[in-house]
Amino acid sequence: MTSSSDASDSLIHAETQSTSQATLILLGLFFAAGVVYLVSLPIRALWKAVPQRKPKLPKKEASSSDITISSQPSQKASEPQKPGVSMKQLMKKTSQNPTKAQSAVIDKATHHPLYLNTLKGHTDNVGGLAFSADGSALATACEDRVIRVFRLTDIRAKNMGFMKHNMTTTPVDVAFGSAPNLLAVTARGIVQEANLSMVHLASNKASEQHTLWQVPNSHDGRPAILLQSAHRSETSGVLLSCSAKNELRLFSFAGKQLASVDAAGLHNHMAAISLDGRFFAAATFTSDVKIHEVRYDKQNAYQSVAKVMDLKVG
């Protein structure tokens, strides 16, 4: 019995020793792997820092089917960037050199049976137009700060003559006074305020042009969007000036303010006055049209303004 128990104890001891040795070997392997990983970290970092050379590819011979693309060399960061082209300049360039589609539209318009002529001479957008009472002249307000009056005596003339007047502010709209050479102008000031004036045009000479009267800040700091005139007689009439807010003002041809009317529509979109100056209307933000009556005495002198109706939608 003693010998058998001794044999089993020795067997168990041998298995324990072999297990501990295997455990030590595994721990040694894990330790060695950790050491290798820690050592490889700085080596990998140095390897990434060194620039790698790419293999040179053989040059391809140019053929007739290849497309050659030429490009300008990129500007250095230290060089100033060139200014871009504005949209207005592109539009001017397009108008001077129209495309085939645009030329076709122009040709179609000029060959229309009702087409008469084209008035040239403007160098920017035209925002205001007005015919004289007798139809012998057409006035334009251009954003190039020039107002022009075209004589329509020969409507089919190739070179249509016109008189012009240079302004210090941008004209928004124009309207004729009591004569074809008297032109009322509403202009946009530096801070968008409206300025109303009456200009006398005798010729293109600056010495023969002068401002008869001027009403600065004609809408108390608000911009104007429209100016129209109505004639009561050969020498008298009224001017209707419409602001971008809810206000309309009447002026005499002498520059005197006759009335200020609140259209009560938040914002004005459009206004118009009848040819005889008896009624004027305002289209407002609320989709309503407010109509007012201007009352005169027997001598055509202004008396008052009264609201007569609202044209409502729905």
GROMACS .gro file of N, CA, C and O in nm, residues 8 22 25 29 66 72 82 89 96 141 148 156-157 160 183 193-194 198 238 254 260 269-270 279 284 290 296 300:
model
  112
    8SER      N    1   0.174   0.731  -0.679
    8SER     CA    2   0.073   0.830  -0.722
    8SER      C    3   0.113   0.970  -0.683
    8SER      O    4   0.090   1.067  -0.759
   22ALA      N    5   0.476   2.494  -1.818
   22ALA     CA    6   0.403   2.543  -1.936
   22ALA      C    7   0.349   2.683  -1.911
   22ALA      O    8   0.351   2.770  -2.001
   25ILE      N    9   0.626   2.926  -1.945
   25ILE     CA   10   0.663   2.945  -2.087
   25ILE      C   11   0.565   3.042  -2.154
   25ILE      O   12   0.604   3.134  -2.229
   29LEU      N   13   0.636   3.407  -2.317
   29LEU     CA   14   0.604   3.444  -2.454
   29LEU      C   15   0.525   3.576  -2.458
   29LEU      O   16   0.550   3.663  -2.543
   66ASP      N   17  -0.490   6.198  -7.777
   66ASP     CA   18  -0.481   6.254  -7.642
   66ASP      C   19  -0.531   6.398  -7.641
   66ASP      O   20  -0.515   6.472  -7.736
   72GLN      N   21  -0.310   7.756  -6.598
   72GLN     CA   22  -0.220   7.858  -6.547
   72GLN      C   23  -0.155   7.809  -6.419
   72GLN      O   24  -0.217   7.738  -6.340
   82LYS      N   25  -0.649   8.826  -5.736
   82LYS     CA   26  -0.708   8.920  -5.830
   82LYS      C   27  -0.858   8.931  -5.806
   82LYS      O   28  -0.924   8.832  -5.776
   89GLN      N   29  -2.094   9.357  -6.467
   89GLN     CA   30  -1.999   9.361  -6.577
   89GLN      C   31  -2.024   9.247  -6.675
   89GLN      O   32  -2.013   9.265  -6.797
   96GLN      N   33  -2.317   9.347  -7.497
   96GLN     CA   34  -2.233   9.396  -7.605
   96GLN      C   35  -2.200   9.284  -7.704
   96GLN      O   36  -2.190   9.309  -7.824
  141ALA      N   37  -3.474  10.749  -6.679
  141ALA     CA   38  -3.389  10.761  -6.560
  141ALA      C   39  -3.301  10.638  -6.554
  141ALA      O   40  -3.351  10.526  -6.547
  148ARG      N   41  -3.221  11.136  -6.941
  148ARG     CA   42  -3.218  11.166  -7.084
  148ARG      C   43  -3.359  11.195  -7.134
  148ARG      O   44  -3.455  11.132  -7.089
  156ARG      N   45  -3.850  10.687  -8.650
  156ARG     CA   46  -3.776  10.583  -8.721
  156ARG      C   47  -3.631  10.624  -8.752
  156ARG      O   48  -3.562  10.553  -8.824
  157ALA      N   49  -3.587  10.738  -8.700
  157ALA     CA   50  -3.450  10.783  -8.727
  157ALA      C   51  -3.349  10.686  -8.667
  157ALA      O   52  -3.367  10.633  -8.557
  160MET      N   53  -3.124  10.861  -8.293
  160MET     CA   54  -3.223  10.938  -8.220
  160MET      C   55  -3.152  11.038  -8.129
  160MET      O   56  -3.076  11.000  -8.041
  183LEU      N   57  -3.835  11.860  -6.646
  183LEU     CA   58  -3.837  11.721  -6.604
  183LEU      C   59  -3.825  11.711  -6.453
  183LEU      O   60  -3.729  11.759  -6.393
  193GLU      N   61  -3.252  10.799  -4.892
  193GLU     CA   62  -3.362  10.894  -4.882
  193GLU      C   63  -3.397  10.949  -5.019
  193GLU      O   64  -3.313  10.956  -5.108
  194ALA      N   65  -3.525  10.989  -5.035
  194ALA     CA   66  -3.572  11.040  -5.163
  194ALA      C   67  -3.549  11.190  -5.173
  194ALA      O   68  -3.571  11.264  -5.076
  198MET      N   69  -3.689  11.958  -5.992
  198MET     CA   70  -3.737  11.990  -6.127
  198MET      C   71  -3.620  12.049  -6.205
  198MET      O   72  -3.559  12.148  -6.162
  238VAL      N   73  -4.993  11.840  -6.112
  238VAL     CA   74  -4.951  11.782  -5.984
  238VAL      C   75  -4.856  11.667  -6.010
  238VAL      O   76  -4.860  11.602  -6.116
  254ALA      N   77  -4.462  12.361  -5.902
  254ALA     CA   78  -4.370  12.461  -5.845
  254ALA      C   79  -4.291  12.406  -5.727
  254ALA      O   80  -4.210  12.478  -5.669
  260SER      N   81  -5.015  11.479  -4.801
  260SER     CA   82  -4.947  11.356  -4.763
  260SER      C   83  -5.052  11.256  -4.719
  260SER      O   84  -5.130  11.283  -4.628
  269HIS      N   85  -4.660   9.900  -5.329
  269HIS     CA   86  -4.598   9.828  -5.440
  269HIS      C   87  -4.604   9.907  -5.571
  269HIS      O   88  -4.516   9.895  -5.654
  270MET      N   89  -4.709   9.986  -5.589
  270MET     CA   90  -4.728  10.060  -5.713
  270MET      C   91  -4.829  10.171  -5.688
  270MET      O   92  -4.909  10.164  -5.596
  279PHE      N   93  -5.786  11.156  -5.978
  279PHE     CA   94  -5.781  11.037  -5.894
  279PHE      C   95  -5.638  10.982  -5.893
  279PHE      O   96  -5.565  10.992  -5.993
  284THR      N   97  -5.107   9.812  -5.240
  284THR     CA   98  -5.036   9.794  -5.114
  284THR      C   99  -5.000   9.649  -5.089
  284THR      O  100  -5.040   9.558  -5.163
  290LYS      N  101  -5.602  10.125  -5.288
  290LYS     CA  102  -5.667  10.239  -5.226
  290LYS      C  103  -5.680  10.351  -5.330
  290LYS      O  104  -5.581  10.390  -5.391
  296TYR      N  105  -6.029  12.009  -5.663
  296TYR     CA  106  -5.978  12.139  -5.708
  296TYR      C  107  -6.094  12.240  -5.711
  296TYR      O  108  -6.211  12.201  -5.714
  300ASN      N  109  -5.867  12.548  -6.095
  300ASN     CA  110  -5.777  12.433  -6.094
  300ASN      C  111  -5.674  12.438  -5.981
  300ASN      O  112  -5.570  12.374  -5.989
   0.00000   0.00000   0.00000
